[in-house]
PDB file of C-alpha atoms and ligand atoms in Angstrom:
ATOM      1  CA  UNK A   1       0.000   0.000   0.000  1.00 67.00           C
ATOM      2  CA  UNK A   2       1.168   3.755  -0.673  1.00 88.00           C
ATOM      3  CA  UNK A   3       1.566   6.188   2.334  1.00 94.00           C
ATOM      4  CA  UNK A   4       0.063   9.079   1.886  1.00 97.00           C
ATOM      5  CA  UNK A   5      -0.432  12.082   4.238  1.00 98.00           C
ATOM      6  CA  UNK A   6      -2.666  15.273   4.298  1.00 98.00           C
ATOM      7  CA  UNK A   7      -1.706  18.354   6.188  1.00 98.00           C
ATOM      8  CA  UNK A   8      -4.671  19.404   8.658  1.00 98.00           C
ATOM      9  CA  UNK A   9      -3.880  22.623   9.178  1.00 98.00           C
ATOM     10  CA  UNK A  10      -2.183  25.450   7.409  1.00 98.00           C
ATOM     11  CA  UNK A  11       1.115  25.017   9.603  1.00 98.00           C
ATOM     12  CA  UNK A  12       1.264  21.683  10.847  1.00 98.00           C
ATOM     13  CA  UNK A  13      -0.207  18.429  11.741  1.00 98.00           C
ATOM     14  CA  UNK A  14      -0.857  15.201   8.966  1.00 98.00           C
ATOM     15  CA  UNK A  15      -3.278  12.111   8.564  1.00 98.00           C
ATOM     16  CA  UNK A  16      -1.768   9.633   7.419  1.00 98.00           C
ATOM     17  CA  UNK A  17      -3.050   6.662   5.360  1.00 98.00           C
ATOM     18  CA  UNK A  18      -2.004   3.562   3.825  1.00 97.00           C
ATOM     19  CA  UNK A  19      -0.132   2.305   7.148  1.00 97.00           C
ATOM     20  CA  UNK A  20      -1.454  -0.399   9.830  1.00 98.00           C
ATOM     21  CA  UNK A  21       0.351  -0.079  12.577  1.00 98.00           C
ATOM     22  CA  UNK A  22      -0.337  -3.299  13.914  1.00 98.00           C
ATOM     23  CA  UNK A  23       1.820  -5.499  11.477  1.00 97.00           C
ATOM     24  CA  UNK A  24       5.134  -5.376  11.008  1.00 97.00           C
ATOM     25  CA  UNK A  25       6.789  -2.459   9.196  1.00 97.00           C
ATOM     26  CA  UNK A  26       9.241  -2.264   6.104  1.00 97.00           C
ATOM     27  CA  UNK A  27      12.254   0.275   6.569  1.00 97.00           C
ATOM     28  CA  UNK A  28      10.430   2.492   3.990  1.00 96.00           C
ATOM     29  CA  UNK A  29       7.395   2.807   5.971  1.00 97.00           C
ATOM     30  CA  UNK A  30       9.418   3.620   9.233  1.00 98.00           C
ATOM     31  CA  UNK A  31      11.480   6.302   6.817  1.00 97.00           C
ATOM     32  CA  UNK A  32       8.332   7.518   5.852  1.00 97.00           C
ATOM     33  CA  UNK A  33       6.595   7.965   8.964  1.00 98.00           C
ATOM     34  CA  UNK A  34       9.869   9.726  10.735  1.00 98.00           C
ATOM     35  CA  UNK A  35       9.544  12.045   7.643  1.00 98.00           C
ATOM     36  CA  UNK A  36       5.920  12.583   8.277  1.00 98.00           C
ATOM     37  CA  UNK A  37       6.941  13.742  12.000  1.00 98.00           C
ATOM     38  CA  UNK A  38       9.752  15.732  11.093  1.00 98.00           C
ATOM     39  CA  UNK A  39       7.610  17.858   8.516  1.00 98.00           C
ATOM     40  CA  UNK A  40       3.934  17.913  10.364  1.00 98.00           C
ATOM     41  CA  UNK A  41       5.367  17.226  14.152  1.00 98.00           C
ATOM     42  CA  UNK A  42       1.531  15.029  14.606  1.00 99.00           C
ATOM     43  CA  UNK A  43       0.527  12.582  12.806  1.00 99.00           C
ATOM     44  CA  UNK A  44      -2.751  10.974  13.235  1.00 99.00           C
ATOM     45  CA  UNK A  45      -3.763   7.674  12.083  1.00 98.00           C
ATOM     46  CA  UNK A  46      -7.257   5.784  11.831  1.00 98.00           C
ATOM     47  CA  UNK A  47      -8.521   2.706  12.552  1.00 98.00           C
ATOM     48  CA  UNK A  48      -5.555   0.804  14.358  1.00 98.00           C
ATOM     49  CA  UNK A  49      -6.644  -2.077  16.603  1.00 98.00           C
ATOM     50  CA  UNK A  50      -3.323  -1.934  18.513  1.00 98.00           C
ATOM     51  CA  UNK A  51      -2.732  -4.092  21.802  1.00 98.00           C
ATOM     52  CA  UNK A  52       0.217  -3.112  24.296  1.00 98.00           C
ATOM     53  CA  UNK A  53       2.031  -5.255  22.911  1.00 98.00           C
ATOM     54  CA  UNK A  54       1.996  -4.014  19.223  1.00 98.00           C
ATOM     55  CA  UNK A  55       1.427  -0.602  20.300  1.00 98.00           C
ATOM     56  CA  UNK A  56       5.094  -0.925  21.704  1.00 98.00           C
ATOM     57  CA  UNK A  57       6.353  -3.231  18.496  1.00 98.00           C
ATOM     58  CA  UNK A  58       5.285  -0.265  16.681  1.00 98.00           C
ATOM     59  CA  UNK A  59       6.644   2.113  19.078  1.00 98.00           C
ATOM     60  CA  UNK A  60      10.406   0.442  19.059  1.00 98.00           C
ATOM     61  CA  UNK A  61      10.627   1.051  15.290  1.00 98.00           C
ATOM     62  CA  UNK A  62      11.155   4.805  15.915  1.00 98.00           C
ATOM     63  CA  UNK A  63      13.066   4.451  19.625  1.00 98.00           C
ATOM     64  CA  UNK A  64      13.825   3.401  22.780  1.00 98.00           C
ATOM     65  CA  UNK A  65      10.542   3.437  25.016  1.00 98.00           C
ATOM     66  CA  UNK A  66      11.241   5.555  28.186  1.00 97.00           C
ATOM     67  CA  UNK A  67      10.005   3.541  31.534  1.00 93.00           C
ATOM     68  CA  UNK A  68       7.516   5.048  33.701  1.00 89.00           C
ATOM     69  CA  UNK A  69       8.859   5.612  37.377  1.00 88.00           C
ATOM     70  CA  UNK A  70       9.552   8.963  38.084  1.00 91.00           C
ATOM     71  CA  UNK A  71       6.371  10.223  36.029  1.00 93.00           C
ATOM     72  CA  UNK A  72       3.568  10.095  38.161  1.00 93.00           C
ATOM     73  CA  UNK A  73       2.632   9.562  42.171  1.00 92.00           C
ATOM     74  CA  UNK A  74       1.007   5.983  41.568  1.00 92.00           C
ATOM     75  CA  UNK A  75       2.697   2.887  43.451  1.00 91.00           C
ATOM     76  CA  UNK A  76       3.027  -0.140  41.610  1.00 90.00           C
ATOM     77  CA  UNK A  77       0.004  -1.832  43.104  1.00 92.00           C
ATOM     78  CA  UNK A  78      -1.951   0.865  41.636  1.00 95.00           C
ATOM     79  CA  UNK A  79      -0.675   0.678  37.837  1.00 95.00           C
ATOM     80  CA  UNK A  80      -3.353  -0.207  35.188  1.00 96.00           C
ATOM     81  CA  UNK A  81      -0.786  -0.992  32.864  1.00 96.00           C
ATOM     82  CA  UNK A  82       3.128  -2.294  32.244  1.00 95.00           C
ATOM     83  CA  UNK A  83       5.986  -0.095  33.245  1.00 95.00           C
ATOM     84  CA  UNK A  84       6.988   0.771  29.927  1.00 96.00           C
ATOM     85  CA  UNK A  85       3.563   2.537  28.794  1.00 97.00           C
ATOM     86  CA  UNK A  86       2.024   5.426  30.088  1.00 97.00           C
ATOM     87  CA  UNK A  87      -1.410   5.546  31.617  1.00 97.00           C
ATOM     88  CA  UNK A  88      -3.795   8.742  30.079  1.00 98.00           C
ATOM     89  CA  UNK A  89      -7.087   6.951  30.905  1.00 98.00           C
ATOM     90  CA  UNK A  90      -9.110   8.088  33.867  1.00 98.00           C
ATOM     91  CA  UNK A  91      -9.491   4.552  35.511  1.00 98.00           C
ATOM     92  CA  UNK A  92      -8.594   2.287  38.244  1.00 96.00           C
ATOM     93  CA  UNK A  93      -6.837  -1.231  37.524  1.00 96.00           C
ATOM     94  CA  UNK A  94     -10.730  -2.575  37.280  1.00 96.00           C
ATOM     95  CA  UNK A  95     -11.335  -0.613  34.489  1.00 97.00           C
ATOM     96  CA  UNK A  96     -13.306   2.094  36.647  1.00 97.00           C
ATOM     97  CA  UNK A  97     -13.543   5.600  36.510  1.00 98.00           C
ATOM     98  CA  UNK A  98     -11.523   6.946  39.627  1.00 98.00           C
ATOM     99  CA  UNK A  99     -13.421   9.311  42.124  1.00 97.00           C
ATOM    100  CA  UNK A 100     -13.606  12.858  41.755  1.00 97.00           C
ATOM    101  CA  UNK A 101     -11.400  13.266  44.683  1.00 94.00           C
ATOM    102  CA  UNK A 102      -8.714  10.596  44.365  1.00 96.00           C
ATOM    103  CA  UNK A 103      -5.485  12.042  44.418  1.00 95.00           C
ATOM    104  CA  UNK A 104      -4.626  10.195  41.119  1.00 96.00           C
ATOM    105  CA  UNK A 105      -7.077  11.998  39.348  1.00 96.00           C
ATOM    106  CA  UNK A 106      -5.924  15.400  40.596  1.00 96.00           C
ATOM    107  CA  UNK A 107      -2.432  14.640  39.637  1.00 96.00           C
ATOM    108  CA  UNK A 108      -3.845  13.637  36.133  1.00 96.00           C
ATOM    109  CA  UNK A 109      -5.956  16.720  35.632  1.00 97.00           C
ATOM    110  CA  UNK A 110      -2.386  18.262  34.903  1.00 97.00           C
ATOM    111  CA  UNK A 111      -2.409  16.874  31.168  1.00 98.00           C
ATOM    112  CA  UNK A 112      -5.272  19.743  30.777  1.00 98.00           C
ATOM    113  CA  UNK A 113      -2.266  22.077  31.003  1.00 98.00           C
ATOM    114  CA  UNK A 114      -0.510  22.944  27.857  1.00 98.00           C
ATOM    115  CA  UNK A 115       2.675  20.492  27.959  1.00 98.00           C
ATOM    116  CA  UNK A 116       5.450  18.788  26.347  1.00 98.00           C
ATOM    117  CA  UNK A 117       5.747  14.833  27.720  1.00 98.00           C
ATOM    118  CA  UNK A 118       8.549  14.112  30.244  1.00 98.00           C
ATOM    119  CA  UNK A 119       9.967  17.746  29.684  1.00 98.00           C
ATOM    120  CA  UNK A 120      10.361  17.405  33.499  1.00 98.00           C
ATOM    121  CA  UNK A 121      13.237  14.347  33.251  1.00 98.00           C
ATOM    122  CA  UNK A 122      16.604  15.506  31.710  1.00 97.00           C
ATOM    123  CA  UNK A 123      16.608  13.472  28.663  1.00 97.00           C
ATOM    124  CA  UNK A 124      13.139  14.648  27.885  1.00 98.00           C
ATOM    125  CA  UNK A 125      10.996  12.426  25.645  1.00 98.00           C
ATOM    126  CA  UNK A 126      10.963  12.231  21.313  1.00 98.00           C
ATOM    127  CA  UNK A 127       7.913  11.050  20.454  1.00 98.00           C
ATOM    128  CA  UNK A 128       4.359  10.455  22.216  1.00 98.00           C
ATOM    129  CA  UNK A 129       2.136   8.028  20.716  1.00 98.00           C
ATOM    130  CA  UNK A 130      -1.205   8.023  21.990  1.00 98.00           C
ATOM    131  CA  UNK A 131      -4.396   4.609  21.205  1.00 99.00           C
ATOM    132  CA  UNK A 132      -7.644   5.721  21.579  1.00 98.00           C
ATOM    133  CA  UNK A 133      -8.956   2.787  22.794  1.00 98.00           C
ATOM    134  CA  UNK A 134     -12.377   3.804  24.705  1.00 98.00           C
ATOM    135  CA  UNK A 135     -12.799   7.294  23.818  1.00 98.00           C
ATOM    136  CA  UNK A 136     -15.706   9.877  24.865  1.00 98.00           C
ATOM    137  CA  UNK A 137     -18.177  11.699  23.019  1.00 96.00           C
ATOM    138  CA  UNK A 138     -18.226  15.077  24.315  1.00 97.00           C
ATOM    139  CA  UNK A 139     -15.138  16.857  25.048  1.00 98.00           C
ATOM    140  CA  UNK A 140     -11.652  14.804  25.719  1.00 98.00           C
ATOM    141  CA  UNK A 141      -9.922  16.161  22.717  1.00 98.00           C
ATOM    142  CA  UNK A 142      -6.293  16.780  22.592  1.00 98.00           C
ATOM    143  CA  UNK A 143      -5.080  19.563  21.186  1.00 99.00           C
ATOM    144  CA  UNK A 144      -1.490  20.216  20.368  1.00 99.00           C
ATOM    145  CA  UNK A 145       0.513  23.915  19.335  1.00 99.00           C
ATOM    146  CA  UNK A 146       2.916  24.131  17.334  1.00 99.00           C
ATOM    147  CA  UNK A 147       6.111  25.190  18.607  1.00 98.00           C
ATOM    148  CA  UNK A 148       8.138  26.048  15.467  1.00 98.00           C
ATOM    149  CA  UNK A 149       5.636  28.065  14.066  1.00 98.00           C
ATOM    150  CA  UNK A 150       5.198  30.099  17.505  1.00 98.00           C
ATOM    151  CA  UNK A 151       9.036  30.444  17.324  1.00 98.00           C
ATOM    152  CA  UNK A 152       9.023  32.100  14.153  1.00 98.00           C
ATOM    153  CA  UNK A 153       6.221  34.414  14.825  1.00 98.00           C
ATOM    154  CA  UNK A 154       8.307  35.906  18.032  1.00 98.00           C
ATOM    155  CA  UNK A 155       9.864  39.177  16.579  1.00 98.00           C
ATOM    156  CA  UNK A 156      13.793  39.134  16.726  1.00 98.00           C
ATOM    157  CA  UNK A 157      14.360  41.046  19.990  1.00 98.00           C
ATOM    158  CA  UNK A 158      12.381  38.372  21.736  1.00 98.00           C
ATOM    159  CA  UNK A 159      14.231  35.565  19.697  1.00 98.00           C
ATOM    160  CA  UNK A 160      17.757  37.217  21.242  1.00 98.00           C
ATOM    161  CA  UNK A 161      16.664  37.641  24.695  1.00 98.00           C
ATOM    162  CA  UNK A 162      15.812  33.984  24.669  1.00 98.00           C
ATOM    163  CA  UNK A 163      17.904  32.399  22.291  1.00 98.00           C
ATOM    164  CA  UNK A 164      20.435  31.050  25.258  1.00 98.00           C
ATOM    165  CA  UNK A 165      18.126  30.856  28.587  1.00 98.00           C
ATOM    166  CA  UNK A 166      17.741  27.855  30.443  1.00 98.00           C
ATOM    167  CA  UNK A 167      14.492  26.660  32.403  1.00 98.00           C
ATOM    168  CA  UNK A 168      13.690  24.194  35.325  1.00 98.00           C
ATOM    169  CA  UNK A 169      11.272  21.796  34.586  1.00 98.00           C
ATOM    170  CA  UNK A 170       9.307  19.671  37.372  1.00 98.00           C
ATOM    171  CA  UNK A 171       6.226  17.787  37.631  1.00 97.00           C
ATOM    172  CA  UNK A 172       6.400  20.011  41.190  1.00 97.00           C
ATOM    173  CA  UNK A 173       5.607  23.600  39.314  1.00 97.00           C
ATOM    174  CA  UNK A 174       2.918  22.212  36.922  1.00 97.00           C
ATOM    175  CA  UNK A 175       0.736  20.285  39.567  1.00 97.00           C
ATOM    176  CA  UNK A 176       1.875  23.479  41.862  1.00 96.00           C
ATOM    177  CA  UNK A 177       0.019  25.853  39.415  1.00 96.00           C
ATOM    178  CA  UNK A 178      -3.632  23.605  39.978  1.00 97.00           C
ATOM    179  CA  UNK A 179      -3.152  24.210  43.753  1.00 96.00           C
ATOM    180  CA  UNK A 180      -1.921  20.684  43.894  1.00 94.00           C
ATOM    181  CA  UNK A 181       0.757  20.601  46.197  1.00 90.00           C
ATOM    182  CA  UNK A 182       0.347  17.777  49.028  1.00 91.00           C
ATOM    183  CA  UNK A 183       3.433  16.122  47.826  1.00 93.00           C
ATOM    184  CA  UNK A 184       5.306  13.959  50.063  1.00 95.00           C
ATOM    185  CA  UNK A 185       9.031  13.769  50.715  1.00 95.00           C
ATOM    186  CA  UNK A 186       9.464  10.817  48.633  1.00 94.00           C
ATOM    187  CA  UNK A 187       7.679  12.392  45.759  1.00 94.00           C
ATOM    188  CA  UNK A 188       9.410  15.560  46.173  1.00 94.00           C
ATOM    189  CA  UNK A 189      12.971  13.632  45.937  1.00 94.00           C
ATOM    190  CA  UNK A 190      11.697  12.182  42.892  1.00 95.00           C
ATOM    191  CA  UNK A 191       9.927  15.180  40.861  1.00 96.00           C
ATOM    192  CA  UNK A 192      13.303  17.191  41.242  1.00 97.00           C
ATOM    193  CA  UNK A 193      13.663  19.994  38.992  1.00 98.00           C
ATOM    194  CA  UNK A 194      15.975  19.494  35.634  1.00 98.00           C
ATOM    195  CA  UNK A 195      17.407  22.235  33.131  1.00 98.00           C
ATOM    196  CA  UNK A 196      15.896  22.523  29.689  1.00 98.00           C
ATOM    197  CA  UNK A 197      16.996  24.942  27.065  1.00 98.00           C
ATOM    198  CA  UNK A 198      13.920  27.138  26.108  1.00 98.00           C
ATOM    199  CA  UNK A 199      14.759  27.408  22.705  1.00 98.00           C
ATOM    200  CA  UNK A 200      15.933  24.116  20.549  1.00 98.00           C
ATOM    201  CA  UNK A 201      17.030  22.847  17.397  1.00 98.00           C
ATOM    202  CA  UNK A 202      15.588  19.845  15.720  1.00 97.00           C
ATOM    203  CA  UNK A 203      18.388  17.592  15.259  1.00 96.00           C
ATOM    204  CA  UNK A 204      17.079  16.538  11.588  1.00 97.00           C
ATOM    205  CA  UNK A 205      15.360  19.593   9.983  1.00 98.00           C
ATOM    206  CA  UNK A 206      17.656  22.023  12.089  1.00 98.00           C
ATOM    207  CA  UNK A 207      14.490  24.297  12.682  1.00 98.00           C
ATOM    208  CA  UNK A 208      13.848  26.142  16.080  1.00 98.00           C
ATOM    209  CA  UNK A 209      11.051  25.489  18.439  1.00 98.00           C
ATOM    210  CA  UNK A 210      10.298  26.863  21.768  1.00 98.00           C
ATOM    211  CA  UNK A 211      10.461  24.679  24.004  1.00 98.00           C
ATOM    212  CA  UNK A 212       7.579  25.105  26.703  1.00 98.00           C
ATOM    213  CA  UNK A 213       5.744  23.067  29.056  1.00 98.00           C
ATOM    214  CA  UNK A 214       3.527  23.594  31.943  1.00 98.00           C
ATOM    215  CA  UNK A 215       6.447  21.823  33.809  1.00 98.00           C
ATOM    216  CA  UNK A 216       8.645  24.908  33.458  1.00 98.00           C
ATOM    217  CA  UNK A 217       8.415  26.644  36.801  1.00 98.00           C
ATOM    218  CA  UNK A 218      12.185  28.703  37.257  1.00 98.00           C
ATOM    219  CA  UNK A 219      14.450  29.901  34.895  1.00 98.00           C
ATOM    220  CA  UNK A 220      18.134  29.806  35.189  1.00 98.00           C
ATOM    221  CA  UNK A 221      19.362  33.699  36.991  1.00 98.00           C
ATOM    222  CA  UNK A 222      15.556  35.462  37.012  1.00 98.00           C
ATOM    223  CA  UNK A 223      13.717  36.236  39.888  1.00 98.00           C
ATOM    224  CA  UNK A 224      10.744  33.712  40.071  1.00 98.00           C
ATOM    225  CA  UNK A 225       7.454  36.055  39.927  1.00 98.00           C
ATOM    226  CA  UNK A 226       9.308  37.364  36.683  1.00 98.00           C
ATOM    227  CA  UNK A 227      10.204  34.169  35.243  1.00 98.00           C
ATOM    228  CA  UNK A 228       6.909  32.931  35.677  1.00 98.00           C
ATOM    229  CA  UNK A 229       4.841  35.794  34.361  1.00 98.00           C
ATOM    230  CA  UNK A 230       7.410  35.462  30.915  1.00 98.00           C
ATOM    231  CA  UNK A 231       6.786  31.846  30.832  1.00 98.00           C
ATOM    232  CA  UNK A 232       3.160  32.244  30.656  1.00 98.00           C
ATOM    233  CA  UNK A 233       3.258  35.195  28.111  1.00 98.00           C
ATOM    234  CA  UNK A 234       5.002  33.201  25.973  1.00 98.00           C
ATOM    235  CA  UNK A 235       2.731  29.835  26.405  1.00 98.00           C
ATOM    236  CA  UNK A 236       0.049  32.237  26.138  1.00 98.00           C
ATOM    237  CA  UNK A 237       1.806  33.260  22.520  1.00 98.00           C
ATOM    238  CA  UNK A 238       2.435  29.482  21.270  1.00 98.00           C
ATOM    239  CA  UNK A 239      -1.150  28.357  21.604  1.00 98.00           C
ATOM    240  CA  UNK A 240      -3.197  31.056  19.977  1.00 98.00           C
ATOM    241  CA  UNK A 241      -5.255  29.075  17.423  1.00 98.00           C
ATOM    242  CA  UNK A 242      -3.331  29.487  14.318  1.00 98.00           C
ATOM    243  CA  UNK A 243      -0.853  27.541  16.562  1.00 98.00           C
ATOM    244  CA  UNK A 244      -3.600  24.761  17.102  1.00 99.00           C
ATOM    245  CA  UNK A 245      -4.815  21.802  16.012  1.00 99.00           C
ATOM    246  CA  UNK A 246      -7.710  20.058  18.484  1.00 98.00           C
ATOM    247  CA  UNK A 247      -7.985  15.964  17.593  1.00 98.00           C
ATOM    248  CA  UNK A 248     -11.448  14.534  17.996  1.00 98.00           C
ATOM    249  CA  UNK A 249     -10.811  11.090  18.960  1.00 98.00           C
ATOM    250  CA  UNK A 250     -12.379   8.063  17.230  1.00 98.00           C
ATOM    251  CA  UNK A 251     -12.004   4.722  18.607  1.00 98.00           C
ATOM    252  CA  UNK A 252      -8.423   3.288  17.614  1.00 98.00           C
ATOM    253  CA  UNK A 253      -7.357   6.525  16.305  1.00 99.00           C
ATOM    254  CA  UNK A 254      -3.494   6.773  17.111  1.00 99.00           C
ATOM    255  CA  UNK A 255      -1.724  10.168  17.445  1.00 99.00           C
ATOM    256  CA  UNK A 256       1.779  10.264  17.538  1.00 98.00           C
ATOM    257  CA  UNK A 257       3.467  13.593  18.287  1.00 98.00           C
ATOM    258  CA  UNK A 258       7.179  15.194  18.704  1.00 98.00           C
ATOM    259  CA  UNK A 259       7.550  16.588  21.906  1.00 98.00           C
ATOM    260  CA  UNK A 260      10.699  18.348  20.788  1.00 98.00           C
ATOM    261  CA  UNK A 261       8.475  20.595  18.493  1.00 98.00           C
ATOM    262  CA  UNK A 262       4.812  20.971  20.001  1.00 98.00           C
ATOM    263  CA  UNK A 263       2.748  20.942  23.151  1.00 98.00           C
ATOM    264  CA  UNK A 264      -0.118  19.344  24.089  1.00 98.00           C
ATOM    265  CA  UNK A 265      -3.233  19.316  26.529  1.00 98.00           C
ATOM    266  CA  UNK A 266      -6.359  17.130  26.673  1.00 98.00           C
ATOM    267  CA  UNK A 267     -10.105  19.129  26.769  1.00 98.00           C
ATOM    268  CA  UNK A 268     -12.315  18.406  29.713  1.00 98.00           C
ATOM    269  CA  UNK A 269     -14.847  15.827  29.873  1.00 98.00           C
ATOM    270  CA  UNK A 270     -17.184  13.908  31.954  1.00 98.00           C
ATOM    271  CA  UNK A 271     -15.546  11.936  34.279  1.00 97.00           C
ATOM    272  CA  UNK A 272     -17.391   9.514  35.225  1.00 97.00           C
ATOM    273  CA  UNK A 273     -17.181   8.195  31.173  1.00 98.00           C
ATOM    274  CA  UNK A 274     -14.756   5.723  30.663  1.00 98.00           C
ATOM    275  CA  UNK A 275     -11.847   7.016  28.323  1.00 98.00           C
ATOM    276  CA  UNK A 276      -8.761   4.406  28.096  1.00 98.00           C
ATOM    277  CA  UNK A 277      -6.224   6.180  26.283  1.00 98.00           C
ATOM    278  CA  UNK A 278      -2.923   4.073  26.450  1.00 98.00           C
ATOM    279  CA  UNK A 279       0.591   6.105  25.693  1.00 98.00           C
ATOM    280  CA  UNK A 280       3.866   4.621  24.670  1.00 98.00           C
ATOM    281  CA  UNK A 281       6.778   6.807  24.577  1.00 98.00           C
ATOM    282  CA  UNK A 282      10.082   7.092  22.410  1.00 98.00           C
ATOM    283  CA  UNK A 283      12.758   8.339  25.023  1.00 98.00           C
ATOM    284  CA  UNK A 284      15.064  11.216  23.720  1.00 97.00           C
ATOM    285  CA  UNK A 285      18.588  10.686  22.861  1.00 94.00           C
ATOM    286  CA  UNK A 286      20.137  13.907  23.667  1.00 96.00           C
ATOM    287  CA  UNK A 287      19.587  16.144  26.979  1.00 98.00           C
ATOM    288  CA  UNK A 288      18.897  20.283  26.046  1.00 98.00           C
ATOM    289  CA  UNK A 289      21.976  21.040  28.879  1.00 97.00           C
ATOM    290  CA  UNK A 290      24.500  19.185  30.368  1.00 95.00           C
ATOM    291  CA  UNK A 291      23.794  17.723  33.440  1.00 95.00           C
ATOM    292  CA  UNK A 292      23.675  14.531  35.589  1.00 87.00           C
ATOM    293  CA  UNK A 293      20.814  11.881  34.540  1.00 81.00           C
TER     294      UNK A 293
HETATM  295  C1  LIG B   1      -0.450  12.255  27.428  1.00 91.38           C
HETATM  296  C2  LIG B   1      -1.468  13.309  27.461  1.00 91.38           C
HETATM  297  C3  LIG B   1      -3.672  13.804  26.691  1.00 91.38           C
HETATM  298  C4  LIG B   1      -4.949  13.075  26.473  1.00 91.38           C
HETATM  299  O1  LIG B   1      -0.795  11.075  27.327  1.00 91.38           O
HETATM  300  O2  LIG B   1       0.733  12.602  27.476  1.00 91.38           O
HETATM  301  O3  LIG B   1      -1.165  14.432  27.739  1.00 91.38           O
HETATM  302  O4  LIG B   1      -5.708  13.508  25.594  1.00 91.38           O
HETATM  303  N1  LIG B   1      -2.691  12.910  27.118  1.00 91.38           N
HETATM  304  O5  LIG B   1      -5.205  12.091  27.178  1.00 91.38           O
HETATM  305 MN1  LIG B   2       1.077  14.586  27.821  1.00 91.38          MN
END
């Protein structure tokens, strides 16, 4: 079969056809589909009937797949699914919506923040790739900005003041801004801040992106209050909607995205509707700033 993708939007984001992702893939078709994320950054795909375990055959073709621990503030016993896939559904390991009150679900309601995955560990991650596989029908849509375009758009004085500054990412600042903040010692040891560059390069098309996340709290020689109220100018910047494109899930869509050149949040929704959305994740292979791992 021929791969073929159309752009969504004017700037960014592709649907891609001709592929199933749940068979084994020629060279070509992995060329093809790194190509597709280099140019569109998302690429969305219909009608794949992955399981875990082909979602992270699929997933090795592009990349290591980064483990879990360190991401989130539920113990083992709790986990839904295996270490080396990340859990974006809203339920309990018997398949139930969690309360309204459980502290899993408050820590969750930070993907509704606009964010770029596992910017908050210091090899932060390549790709996401997300399986719709019980999806919602009203609301629950992720939306993703592009960052190269909002890059571009910033007028050159910006683009020097920020070309060499350096953030701190941690799970602590974005779960801080939801008035989230009962974190205990453990947790704290473990969500410890990391440095990210704020501007990037891709290592392939050599284009710049900015790289934000709601896990960027500090950065690098500002005072805090200041560094804050830039960070959120800036985010504010990168997602108007020219920046935007909001996917309406259909069952066994898969999105894959590069975290290295968009962000992402997920819309609200009811709750108490089962969504099972399963992520695997391609680990990065090079840190923004030197530092220890
Ligand atoms: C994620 C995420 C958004 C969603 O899995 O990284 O942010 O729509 N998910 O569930
Ligand atoms: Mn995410």
């Amino acid at each position: 079969m021929t791969i073929t993708i159309r752009q969504i939007t004017p700037v960014f984001a592709g649907e891609v056809s001709g592929i199933d992702t749940t068979q084994p893939l020629s060279g070509e078709a992995v060329a093809a589909i790194e190509a597709g994320m280099d140019r569109y950054a998302v690429l969305v795909f219909h009608g794949q009937h992955l399981t875990d375990d082909a979602q992270r055959a699929f997933t090795r073709n592009f990349g290591t797949l980064e483990a879990s621990p360190g991401g989130h503030i539920a113990t083992a016993a709790e986990r839904r699914l295996p270490l080396d896939m990340q859990d974006a559904s809203n339920l309990d390991r018997d398949q139930r919506p969690l309360a309204r009150d459980d502290r899993r679900r408050m820590f969750n309601l930070g993907n509704r923040l606009w964010h770029s995955d596992s910017s908050y560990r210091a090899l932060p991650a390549k790709y996401s790739l997300l399986s719709g596989r019980i999806v919602v029908e009203r609301g629950g849509h992720t939306e993703f900005a592009d960052m190269r375009a909002a890059y571009d758009a910033l007028d050159d004085g910006v683009k020097a003041d920020i070309e060499d500054l350096v953030c701190e990412h941690s799970l602590m600042f974005s779960r801080g801004v939801l008035g989230f903040t009962e974190i205990s010692e453990a947790e704290r040891a473990m969500f410890r801040p990391v440095r990210q560059r704020l501007v990037r390069t891709h290592p392939v098309t050599g284009r710049k992106s900015l790289f934000l996340s709601a896990h960027a709290g500090t950065i690098v020689g500002w005072p805090v209050p200041e560094a804050r109220a830039f960070l959120r100018d800036l985010i504010e910047h990168a997602t108007q909607p020219q920046f935007v494109y909001s996917h309406k899930w259909r069952q066994w869509d898969l999105v894959i995205w590069d975290n290295r050149q968009t962000m992402h949040r997920v819309t609200r929704f009811d709750e108490t509707q089962v969504r099972d959305m399963r992520r695997t994740t391609v680990a990065g292979d090079a840190m923004t700033v030197a530092q220890a791992a």
